[in-house]
Coordinates of C-alpha atoms in Angstrom, one line a residue:
M996 CA -80.0 -75.3 9.7
E997 CA -77.8 -74.4 7.1
T998 CA -74.5 -72.7 8.0
L999 CA -74.8 -69.1 7.8
R1000 CA -72.7 -67.8 4.5
V1001 CA -69.3 -66.0 5.0
S1002 CA -70.8 -62.6 4.8
S1003 CA -74.0 -63.5 7.1
I1004 CA -73.4 -61.7 10.3
P1005 CA -70.2 -59.3 9.5
S1006 CA -71.9 -57.9 6.5
L1007 CA -75.7 -57.9 8.0
Q1008 CA -76.6 -60.4 5.6
L1009 CA -78.7 -63.3 6.5
P1010 CA -79.3 -66.7 4.6
S1011 CA -82.3 -67.1 2.6
K1012 CA -83.1 -70.7 3.5
F1013 CA -83.8 -72.2 6.8
D1014 CA -84.5 -75.4 8.6
K1015 CA -88.3 -75.2 9.4
T1016 CA -87.7 -75.6 13.2
Q1017 CA -85.3 -72.6 13.0
S1018 CA -87.0 -70.5 10.4
K1019 CA -89.1 -68.5 13.1
K1020 CA -85.8 -67.9 15.3
L1021 CA -83.3 -66.3 12.7
T1022 CA -84.4 -62.7 11.6
F1023 CA -82.8 -59.5 11.1
L1024 CA -83.8 -56.9 13.7
G1025 CA -87.1 -59.0 14.2
F1026 CA -87.9 -59.2 10.6
N1027 CA -90.7 -62.3 10.5
Q1028 CA -94.4 -62.5 9.5
T1029 CA -96.9 -61.2 11.9
S1030 CA -100.4 -60.4 11.9
S1031 CA -101.4 -56.6 12.4
S1032 CA -103.3 -55.6 15.3
S1033 CA -103.8 -52.2 17.1
F1034 CA -100.8 -50.3 17.7
S1035 CA -99.9 -49.6 21.3
L1036 CA -96.3 -48.5 21.8
F1037 CA -95.8 -48.5 25.4
Q1038 CA -98.6 -50.9 26.8
R1039 CA -99.8 -54.2 25.7
N1040 CA -101.6 -57.3 27.3
K1041 CA -98.4 -59.3 27.6
P1042 CA -96.1 -60.1 30.5
T1043 CA -94.1 -57.1 31.3
F1044 CA -90.4 -56.9 31.8
K1045 CA -88.6 -56.6 35.1
T1046 CA -87.4 -53.2 36.1
F1047 CA -84.7 -51.9 33.3
T1048 CA -82.2 -51.5 36.0
T1049 CA -82.6 -55.0 37.5
I1050 CA -82.7 -56.8 34.1
S1051 CA -80.3 -59.8 33.6
S1052 CA -78.7 -58.6 30.7
S1053 CA -75.2 -59.3 29.2
I1054 CA -74.6 -55.5 29.0
A1055 CA -73.6 -54.5 32.5
T1056 CA -73.1 -51.1 34.2
K1057 CA -72.6 -52.0 37.5
T1058 CA -70.5 -49.8 39.6
E1059 CA -67.4 -51.2 41.5
N1060 CA -68.4 -49.6 44.8
P1061 CA -72.3 -49.9 45.2
S1062 CA -72.2 -48.5 48.5
G1063 CA -70.0 -45.5 47.7
P1064 CA -71.2 -42.0 46.1
Q1065 CA -72.9 -42.6 42.9
V1066 CA -72.6 -40.2 40.0
E1067 CA -75.6 -38.1 38.9
T1068 CA -76.7 -39.2 35.7
Q1069 CA -79.7 -36.8 35.5
T1070 CA -79.9 -33.3 36.4
Q1071 CA -82.0 -31.9 39.5
D1072 CA -85.0 -31.5 37.3
G1073 CA -85.0 -35.2 36.3
K1074 CA -83.3 -34.6 33.0
F1075 CA -80.8 -36.7 31.2
D1076 CA -77.2 -35.3 31.8
W1077 CA -75.3 -35.9 28.6
Y1078 CA -72.3 -35.1 30.4
A1079 CA -72.4 -37.6 33.1
H1080 CA -71.6 -40.5 30.9
W1081 CA -68.7 -42.3 29.2
Y1082 CA -68.3 -41.9 25.6
P1083 CA -66.5 -44.1 23.2
L1084 CA -63.8 -42.8 20.9
M1085 CA -62.4 -45.5 18.8
P1086 CA -61.7 -49.2 18.8
V1087 CA -58.1 -50.1 20.0
C1088 CA -57.5 -52.0 16.8
D1089 CA -57.6 -49.0 15.0
L1090 CA -55.4 -46.7 16.9
D1091 CA -51.7 -46.6 16.2
K1092 CA -49.6 -46.3 19.2
R1093 CA -47.0 -44.3 17.4
V1094 CA -48.9 -41.3 16.9
P1095 CA -51.6 -39.0 18.4
H1096 CA -55.1 -39.2 17.0
A1097 CA -57.6 -36.2 16.8
K1098 CA -61.1 -37.1 17.6
K1099 CA -64.3 -34.9 18.4
V1100 CA -67.2 -35.9 20.9
L1101 CA -70.1 -33.7 21.8
G1102 CA -68.2 -30.8 20.1
I1103 CA -65.2 -31.5 22.2
D1104 CA -61.8 -31.6 20.4
V1105 CA -59.7 -34.2 22.2
V1106 CA -56.3 -36.2 21.3
V1107 CA -56.1 -39.9 22.0
W1108 CA -52.4 -41.1 22.5
W1109 CA -50.5 -44.0 24.0
D1110 CA -48.6 -43.3 27.0
K1111 CA -46.0 -45.8 27.1
N1112 CA -44.8 -44.7 30.5
E1113 CA -48.1 -46.1 32.1
S1114 CA -49.1 -48.4 29.2
T1115 CA -52.4 -46.9 28.5
W1116 CA -54.3 -44.9 26.1
K1117 CA -54.6 -41.2 27.3
V1118 CA -57.2 -38.4 26.3
F1119 CA -56.4 -34.8 26.4
D1120 CA -57.7 -31.4 25.3
D1121 CA -56.3 -31.2 21.7
A1122 CA -54.9 -27.9 22.3
C1123 CA -51.6 -26.7 23.8
P1124 CA -51.9 -24.4 26.4
H1125 CA -49.2 -22.1 24.9
R1126 CA -50.8 -20.9 21.8
L1127 CA -53.7 -23.5 21.3
A1128 CA -52.2 -25.4 18.5
P1129 CA -53.4 -28.9 17.8
L1130 CA -51.6 -31.7 20.1
S1131 CA -52.9 -34.2 17.6
E1132 CA -50.4 -32.8 15.0
G1133 CA -47.9 -33.4 17.5
R1134 CA -45.6 -36.2 18.3
I1135 CA -44.7 -38.8 21.1
D1136 CA -41.1 -38.2 21.9
Q1137 CA -38.2 -40.5 22.9
W1138 CA -39.3 -40.3 26.6
G1139 CA -42.9 -41.1 25.8
R1140 CA -44.3 -37.8 26.3
L1141 CA -46.7 -36.0 24.0
Q1142 CA -45.0 -33.0 22.5
C1143 CA -46.5 -29.9 20.7
V1144 CA -44.8 -29.6 17.4
Y1145 CA -45.4 -25.9 17.2
H1146 CA -42.8 -24.9 19.8
G1147 CA -42.0 -28.2 21.6
W1148 CA -43.7 -28.1 24.9
C1149 CA -44.1 -31.7 26.4
F1150 CA -46.6 -33.4 28.6
N1151 CA -46.8 -36.6 30.6
G1152 CA -49.7 -38.8 31.2
S1153 CA -51.3 -36.5 33.8
G1154 CA -51.1 -33.6 31.5
E1155 CA -48.6 -31.7 33.3
C1156 CA -46.1 -29.9 31.2
K1157 CA -42.5 -31.4 31.7
F1158 CA -40.4 -29.3 29.4
I1159 CA -40.5 -25.8 27.8
P1160 CA -37.8 -25.5 25.5
Q1161 CA -37.9 -21.7 25.3
A1162 CA -37.4 -21.4 29.3
P1163 CA -33.9 -20.6 30.5
K1164 CA -32.5 -23.5 32.5
D1165 CA -31.6 -21.3 35.2
G1166 CA -34.6 -19.7 35.3
P1167 CA -37.9 -20.0 37.4
P1168 CA -39.7 -23.2 36.5
I1169 CA -42.5 -22.0 34.7
H1170 CA -43.5 -25.5 33.1
T1171 CA -44.5 -26.2 36.8
S1172 CA -47.4 -23.6 36.4
K1173 CA -51.1 -24.9 36.3
K1174 CA -51.5 -22.7 33.2
A1175 CA -49.0 -24.8 31.5
C1176 CA -50.9 -28.1 32.0
V1177 CA -53.1 -29.6 29.5
G1178 CA -56.8 -30.6 30.1
A1179 CA -56.7 -34.5 30.8
Y1180 CA -59.9 -36.5 30.7
P1181 CA -60.7 -39.7 32.6
S1182 CA -60.1 -42.8 30.1
T1183 CA -60.4 -46.5 30.2
V1184 CA -60.3 -49.3 27.6
Q1185 CA -63.5 -51.5 27.9
N1186 CA -64.6 -54.3 25.2
G1187 CA -61.7 -53.1 22.9
I1188 CA -62.7 -49.4 22.9
V1189 CA -61.2 -46.4 24.3
W1190 CA -63.7 -44.5 26.3
F1191 CA -63.6 -41.0 27.9
W1192 CA -65.6 -39.1 30.5
P1193 CA -66.4 -35.9 28.9
S1194 CA -65.2 -33.6 31.6
S1195 CA -61.4 -32.7 32.9
D1196 CA -62.6 -31.5 36.3
P1197 CA -60.2 -33.2 38.8
Q1198 CA -63.5 -34.1 40.8
Y1199 CA -63.9 -36.7 38.0
K1200 CA -60.4 -38.3 38.4
D1201 CA -61.4 -41.5 39.9
I1202 CA -64.8 -41.7 38.1
L1203 CA -64.0 -45.0 36.9
A1204 CA -64.5 -46.4 40.4
E1205 CA -68.0 -45.0 40.8
K1206 CA -69.3 -45.7 37.1
K1207 CA -68.2 -47.7 34.1
P1208 CA -69.0 -47.6 30.6
P1209 CA -71.5 -50.3 29.3
Y1210 CA -70.1 -53.7 29.1
I1211 CA -70.9 -56.5 26.7
P1212 CA -69.2 -59.6 27.8
E1213 CA -69.7 -61.5 24.5
I1214 CA -67.2 -59.0 22.8
D1215 CA -64.2 -60.1 25.1
D1216 CA -65.5 -63.7 25.2
P1217 CA -62.7 -65.8 23.1
S1218 CA -65.4 -68.2 21.9
Y1219 CA -67.0 -65.2 20.0
A1220 CA -66.0 -63.7 16.8
S1221 CA -66.5 -59.8 17.2
L1222 CA -64.7 -58.0 14.4
M1223 CA -65.1 -54.2 14.8
G1224 CA -65.7 -51.5 12.6
N1225 CA -65.9 -47.6 12.6
R1226 CA -67.1 -44.8 10.4
E1227 CA -67.6 -41.0 10.4
I1228 CA -71.1 -40.3 9.6
P1229 CA -72.4 -36.9 7.8
Y1230 CA -75.6 -36.9 9.5
G1231 CA -76.4 -36.4 13.1
Y1232 CA -76.6 -38.7 16.2
E1233 CA -80.4 -38.9 16.4
V1234 CA -81.0 -39.8 12.8
L1235 CA -78.1 -42.5 13.2
I1236 CA -79.7 -44.2 16.1
E1237 CA -83.4 -43.8 14.5
N1238 CA -82.0 -45.7 11.2
L1239 CA -80.5 -48.6 13.2
M1240 CA -84.0 -49.0 15.2
D1241 CA -85.8 -49.1 11.9
P1242 CA -85.6 -52.7 10.5
A1243 CA -88.2 -51.9 8.2
H1244 CA -86.2 -50.0 5.8
V1245 CA -84.0 -52.7 5.2
P1246 CA -85.7 -54.6 2.1
Y1247 CA -85.9 -51.0 0.3
A1248 CA -83.2 -48.9 1.2
H1249 CA -80.7 -51.9 0.9
Y1250 CA -82.4 -54.0 -1.6
G1251 CA -79.8 -56.1 -3.4
I1252 CA -77.3 -55.8 -0.7
M1253 CA -78.9 -57.4 2.3
Q1254 CA -81.1 -60.4 2.4
T1255 CA -84.1 -60.6 4.9
R1256 CA -86.8 -63.6 5.1
Q1257 CA -89.3 -63.3 2.4
P1258 CA -93.0 -63.8 3.1
K1259 CA -94.8 -66.4 1.5
E1260 CA -97.0 -64.0 -0.3
K1261 CA -95.2 -60.8 -1.4
A1262 CA -97.1 -57.6 -1.7
D1263 CA -94.0 -56.2 -3.7
R1264 CA -90.6 -57.0 -5.3
E1265 CA -88.9 -56.2 -1.9
G1266 CA -90.9 -58.1 0.3
G1267 CA -91.7 -55.7 2.9
R1268 CA -93.9 -56.9 5.6
P1269 CA -95.9 -55.8 9.0
L1270 CA -93.6 -55.8 12.0
D1271 CA -94.5 -56.5 15.5
F1272 CA -92.5 -54.2 17.9
Y1273 CA -93.4 -52.8 21.2
I1274 CA -91.6 -51.1 24.1
P1275 CA -93.0 -52.3 27.7
K1276 CA -90.9 -50.1 29.6
L1277 CA -89.2 -46.6 28.9
D1278 CA -87.3 -44.4 31.5
I1279 CA -84.3 -42.1 31.8
N1280 CA -82.3 -45.2 31.5
G1281 CA -83.3 -45.9 27.9
F1282 CA -85.7 -48.8 27.1
I1283 CA -86.1 -52.6 26.2
A1284 CA -88.2 -53.6 23.0
E1285 CA -89.8 -56.8 22.1
Q1286 CA -89.3 -57.5 18.5
N1287 CA -91.0 -60.9 18.1
P1288 CA -88.9 -63.0 18.3
G1289 CA -86.0 -61.3 19.8
H1290 CA -85.1 -58.2 21.9
S1291 CA -83.4 -55.0 21.8
I1292 CA -82.0 -52.5 24.3
F1293 CA -81.1 -49.0 24.3
L1294 CA -78.5 -47.6 26.9
P1295 CA -78.3 -43.9 26.4
P1296 CA -76.4 -42.1 25.2
C1297 CA -74.9 -44.4 22.8
V1298 CA -75.5 -48.3 22.9
F1299 CA -77.9 -49.9 20.9
C1300 CA -77.8 -53.7 20.9
V1301 CA -80.0 -56.1 19.3
S1302 CA -80.2 -59.8 19.8
I1303 CA -80.9 -62.2 17.1
F1304 CA -81.5 -65.7 18.8
S1305 CA -82.2 -64.8 22.4
P1306 CA -84.3 -62.4 24.7
V1307 CA -82.0 -59.4 25.9
D1308 CA -82.8 -60.7 29.4
H1309 CA -81.3 -64.4 28.6
I1310 CA -78.1 -63.3 26.6
S1311 CA -75.4 -64.1 28.4
G1312 CA -71.5 -64.2 28.2
A1313 CA -68.5 -66.0 29.8
A1314 CA -66.5 -62.8 30.5
S1315 CA -66.6 -60.1 32.9
S1316 CA -65.3 -56.7 33.4
P1317 CA -63.7 -55.6 37.0
G1318 CA -66.5 -54.0 38.8
T1319 CA -69.1 -55.5 36.6
E1320 CA -71.6 -58.3 37.4
K1321 CA -70.2 -61.7 35.9
V1322 CA -72.9 -63.8 34.3
L1323 CA -73.5 -67.2 33.4
S1324 CA -72.1 -68.7 30.1
P1325 CA -74.6 -69.7 27.3
Q1326 CA -75.5 -73.2 27.1
T1327 CA -73.3 -75.7 25.3
G1328 CA -74.1 -75.6 21.7
Q1329 CA -76.7 -72.8 22.0
K1330 CA -76.0 -70.1 19.2
Q1331 CA -75.7 -66.7 20.2
A1332 CA -75.3 -63.6 18.2
L1333 CA -75.5 -59.9 18.8
L1334 CA -75.7 -56.6 16.8
V1335 CA -73.9 -54.1 18.7
F1336 CA -74.1 -50.4 17.5
I1337 CA -72.3 -47.6 19.3
C1338 CA -73.4 -44.3 18.2
V1339 CA -71.5 -41.0 19.1
P1340 CA -72.4 -37.6 18.8
V1341 CA -69.7 -35.7 17.2
S1342 CA -71.2 -32.2 16.4
P1343 CA -74.6 -30.9 14.7
G1344 CA -74.9 -33.2 11.4
N1345 CA -72.1 -35.4 12.2
S1346 CA -72.0 -38.5 14.1
R1347 CA -69.8 -41.6 14.5
L1348 CA -70.5 -45.2 14.3
I1349 CA -68.8 -48.2 16.0
W1350 CA -70.1 -51.4 15.4
T1351 CA -69.4 -54.9 15.9
F1352 CA -71.3 -58.3 15.7
P1353 CA -70.3 -60.9 18.1
R1354 CA -71.4 -64.4 17.6
N1355 CA -70.2 -67.8 18.9
F1356 CA -70.8 -69.9 15.5
G1357 CA -68.6 -69.5 12.2
V1358 CA -65.8 -68.1 14.2
W1359 CA -63.3 -69.7 12.0
I1360 CA -64.2 -67.4 9.3
D1361 CA -63.2 -64.2 10.9
R1362 CA -59.8 -66.0 11.5
I1363 CA -59.4 -66.6 7.7
V1364 CA -61.0 -63.4 6.1
P1365 CA -59.3 -60.2 6.5
R1366 CA -61.3 -57.4 8.4
W1367 CA -61.4 -55.0 5.4
I1368 CA -63.3 -57.8 3.1
F1369 CA -66.2 -57.3 5.6
H1370 CA -65.9 -53.6 5.6
I1371 CA -66.4 -53.5 2.1
G1372 CA -69.9 -54.7 2.2
Q1373 CA -70.7 -52.9 5.5
N1374 CA -69.7 -49.6 3.9
L1375 CA -71.9 -50.3 1.0
I1376 CA -74.9 -50.8 3.5
L1377 CA -74.1 -47.7 5.1
D1378 CA -73.6 -45.9 1.6
S1379 CA -76.8 -47.1 0.3
D1380 CA -79.0 -45.0 2.7
L1381 CA -76.7 -42.5 3.6
Y1382 CA -77.8 -39.9 1.2
L1383 CA -81.6 -40.2 2.2
L1384 CA -80.8 -39.7 5.8
H1385 CA -78.5 -36.8 5.2
I1386 CA -81.3 -35.0 3.4
E1387 CA -84.0 -36.5 6.0
E1388 CA -82.1 -34.6 8.9
R1389 CA -82.4 -31.4 7.1
R1390 CA -86.0 -31.7 6.8
I1391 CA -86.4 -32.6 10.3
M1392 CA -84.4 -29.5 11.4
D1393 CA -86.5 -27.4 9.4
A1394 CA -89.8 -28.6 10.9
G1395 CA -87.9 -28.3 14.5
P1396 CA -86.8 -31.4 16.4
T1397 CA -89.4 -30.9 19.1
Q1398 CA -91.9 -31.1 16.0
W1399 CA -90.7 -34.5 14.9
Q1400 CA -93.7 -36.4 15.8
K1401 CA -95.9 -33.8 14.0
A1402 CA -93.8 -33.7 11.0
C1403 CA -93.6 -37.3 10.5
F1404 CA -96.4 -39.9 10.3
V1405 CA -95.6 -43.1 12.0
P1406 CA -98.8 -44.9 12.3
T1407 CA -97.6 -48.7 12.4
K1408 CA -95.7 -51.0 15.0
S1409 CA -92.7 -51.1 12.7
D1410 CA -91.9 -47.5 14.1
A1411 CA -92.1 -48.4 17.6
L1412 CA -88.5 -48.1 18.6
V1413 CA -88.1 -44.9 16.6
V1414 CA -90.9 -43.4 18.1
G1415 CA -89.7 -44.9 21.7
F1416 CA -86.3 -43.2 21.1
R1417 CA -88.0 -39.9 20.0
K1418 CA -90.1 -40.0 23.1
W1419 CA -87.0 -40.8 25.4
L1420 CA -85.1 -37.9 23.7
N1421 CA -88.0 -35.5 24.1
K1422 CA -88.9 -36.5 27.5
Y1423 CA -85.7 -36.8 29.5
A1424 CA -83.1 -35.4 27.1
G1425 CA -84.0 -32.0 26.1
G1426 CA -85.0 -33.2 22.6
Q1427 CA -81.6 -33.0 21.2
V1428 CA -77.8 -33.4 22.2
D1429 CA -76.8 -30.9 24.6
W1430 CA -74.0 -29.2 22.8
R1431 CA -73.6 -26.6 25.6
G1432 CA -73.6 -23.5 23.4
K1433 CA -70.6 -24.8 21.3
F1434 CA -72.8 -24.6 18.1
T1435 CA -75.8 -22.4 17.0
G1436 CA -77.5 -25.6 15.8
A1437 CA -77.3 -25.0 12.1
L1438 CA -76.4 -28.0 10.0
P1439 CA -73.1 -27.8 7.8
P1440 CA -73.8 -27.3 4.1
T1441 CA -74.4 -30.3 1.9
P1442 CA -71.5 -31.1 -0.3
P1443 CA -71.2 -32.9 -3.8
K1444 CA -72.7 -36.5 -3.3
E1445 CA -68.9 -37.9 -4.2
Q1446 CA -67.6 -36.1 -1.3
L1447 CA -70.8 -36.9 0.9
L1448 CA -70.1 -40.7 0.4
D1449 CA -66.2 -40.6 0.4
R1450 CA -65.2 -43.6 2.4
Y1451 CA -61.5 -42.8 2.3
Q1452 CA -61.6 -39.8 4.9
S1453 CA -64.7 -41.1 6.7
H1454 CA -63.3 -44.7 7.1
V1455 CA -60.3 -45.9 5.3
V1456 CA -57.9 -43.7 7.2
N1457 CA -59.3 -44.5 10.6
C1458 CA -59.3 -48.4 9.9
S1459 CA -56.1 -50.0 10.3
S1460 CA -57.3 -53.0 8.0
C1461 CA -58.6 -51.1 5.2
N1462 CA -55.7 -48.5 5.4
S1463 CA -53.1 -51.2 4.9
A1464 CA -55.4 -53.1 2.4
Y1465 CA -55.6 -49.8 0.3
K1466 CA -51.8 -49.4 0.5
A1467 CA -51.0 -52.8 -0.5
L1468 CA -53.5 -52.9 -3.5
G1469 CA -52.0 -49.4 -4.6
V1470 CA -48.4 -50.9 -4.6
L1471 CA -49.7 -54.0 -6.4
E1472 CA -51.5 -51.6 -9.2
V1473 CA -48.3 -49.7 -9.7
V1474 CA -46.2 -53.0 -10.0
L1475 CA -48.6 -54.6 -12.6
Q1476 CA -48.5 -51.3 -14.8
V1477 CA -44.7 -51.4 -14.4
F1478 CA -44.4 -54.9 -15.3
S1479 CA -46.6 -54.5 -18.3
F1480 CA -44.6 -51.7 -19.6
S1481 CA -41.5 -53.5 -18.8
L1482 CA -42.5 -56.5 -21.2
L1483 CA -43.6 -54.4 -24.1
G1484 CA -40.1 -52.8 -23.6
I1485 CA -38.6 -56.0 -23.6
V1486 CA -40.5 -57.3 -26.9
A1487 CA -39.6 -53.9 -28.6
A1488 CA -36.1 -53.8 -27.8
I1489 CA -34.8 -57.5 -28.1
K1490 CA -34.0 -58.2 -31.7
Q1491 CA -36.4 -60.6 -33.5
G1492 CA -33.5 -63.4 -33.8
V1493 CA -33.5 -63.6 -30.0
L1494 CA -37.3 -64.1 -30.0
S1495 CA -38.0 -65.6 -33.2
S1496 CA -40.7 -67.7 -32.1
L1497 CA -44.0 -65.9 -33.0
A1498 CA -45.5 -67.5 -30.1
A1499 CA -43.2 -66.3 -27.6
R1500 CA -43.4 -62.9 -28.5
T1501 CA -47.3 -63.3 -28.6
A1502 CA -47.2 -64.6 -25.0
L1503 CA -45.1 -61.8 -23.9
V1504 CA -47.3 -59.2 -25.3
A1505 CA -50.6 -60.9 -24.0
T1506 CA -48.9 -61.1 -20.6
A1507 CA -48.3 -57.3 -20.9
L1508 CA -51.9 -56.5 -22.0
L1509 CA -53.1 -58.8 -19.3
C1510 CA -51.1 -57.3 -16.4
F1511 CA -52.1 -53.5 -17.7
A1512 CA -55.9 -54.8 -17.8
G1513 CA -55.4 -56.1 -14.3
S1514 CA -54.0 -52.7 -13.2
K1515 CA -56.9 -50.8 -14.8
W1516 CA -59.6 -53.1 -13.0
L1517 CA -57.5 -52.9 -9.8
A1518 CA -57.6 -49.3 -10.1
H1519 CA -61.2 -49.3 -10.6
F1520 CA -61.9 -51.8 -7.6
I1521 CA -59.6 -49.5 -5.1
Y1522 CA -61.7 -46.2 -6.0
K1523 CA -65.2 -48.1 -5.9
N1524 CA -64.4 -49.8 -2.4
F1525 CA -62.2 -47.3 -0.7
H1526 CA -63.3 -43.9 -2.2
F1527 CA -66.6 -43.8 -3.7
H1528 CA -69.4 -46.2 -4.6
D1529 CA -72.7 -44.8 -5.6
Y1530 CA -76.0 -46.6 -5.3
N1531 CA -78.8 -45.8 -7.5
H1532 CA -82.0 -47.0 -6.0
A1533 CA -84.0 -46.5 -9.3
L1534 CA -81.6 -49.0 -11.2
V1535 CA -81.6 -52.0 -8.7

């Protein structure tokens, strides 16, 4: 089989040519030509999978102390408990240890900061107990404490107040009061991502010993390439997951950006086709879906993982996490690739996506090509259907989230995963994210399209690679402009006798014009790739 192109996995594109022996194995989210038959979402005359909790998968959630007390992941009435799970905040590669970072999950405002005294990432309530100023606007002082910059109160890694500048030294130690402490959440780093438990109640202090975040060994395996990205999304968690579970939209919403296998006989320009998906088992713990070929797994509330080459129950990796089950390495020479999407509910109408596509082939590409190059294509993919989904979410909310199945007509097998997610959401999770009364349920107003699709605030400022590239390219743009005007000034200032040669003068002027044109092109490149890139579906 031909080698995948540089942009194949990182930009969610696949080659258009295949070896005949492999053409049925490599698809995007299960895209392949299949015959149509009667639609049965949850039952079918095929061998069923093992019970969801016993599947031998590369995604492990095993507890460190199986015989010890188990965290309840559902309420007494059998419903999914949104606050009994770990939630991802950000990839470590995109967090600066020098400064605190503000994040929101489930409507909870938290601050993520590096505690150099304990050499670990900490997650606190983003509010100083003094006057509720945001600690994320503070600093880390010379003793490694998180300092509120409103009045200088300082906190250690446990959330205890260690210093109140306004308190007299010979007075009572008011900083030791429980009221002076800031709420500290359990946190851990797994698969290169900072996770936190959404409760600062002391009873969850040692929750990591009982339950861990989902673990994907391939991400940590050094034989795999697994560049990460993150983006703030201006539509909700439910619509985000639905979109990622829906490969049928790819040839249309992402036409001209992503490649999919083309059918022998195309019914239209884009090459859409029937897709044969079904879900053999669905319960409160999520579901596994067969995508013919390949499989996917949804581990609520956040993880959706798709295998490209192998079924989920045969995916394996060489690394293990403390307290998780260690699985066997893939066979020598066997190609493995995953699409891992981690979807975070932020607030109504807002979500966060963390993605990575671990693979054990073409690893050298990621070691040569900067991460921001891949992010350009990945952001374009997100932008090309972002407006559609933003509007779609509002129409679903107008109908009512519990009325989704009545409002939407989903008669084909290609919608099986989306229907499965909505069934899980309605049956086990209350039909929507549990915000615990923090919001009225109303969506924020729709901003102008240029603001809605703005990449700078939604991605660049939160990505260390893109942020560095943005600054470097901006400097280069200024340098080209300065050099251009300097050359023109030199030509104008120097006497004609010194540059008597017409060719020399012409060369300097031409160089100046090229530098100026280069700066203009670079300015356009920066704006288009780091700020706003519209996608007009009618003109592609």
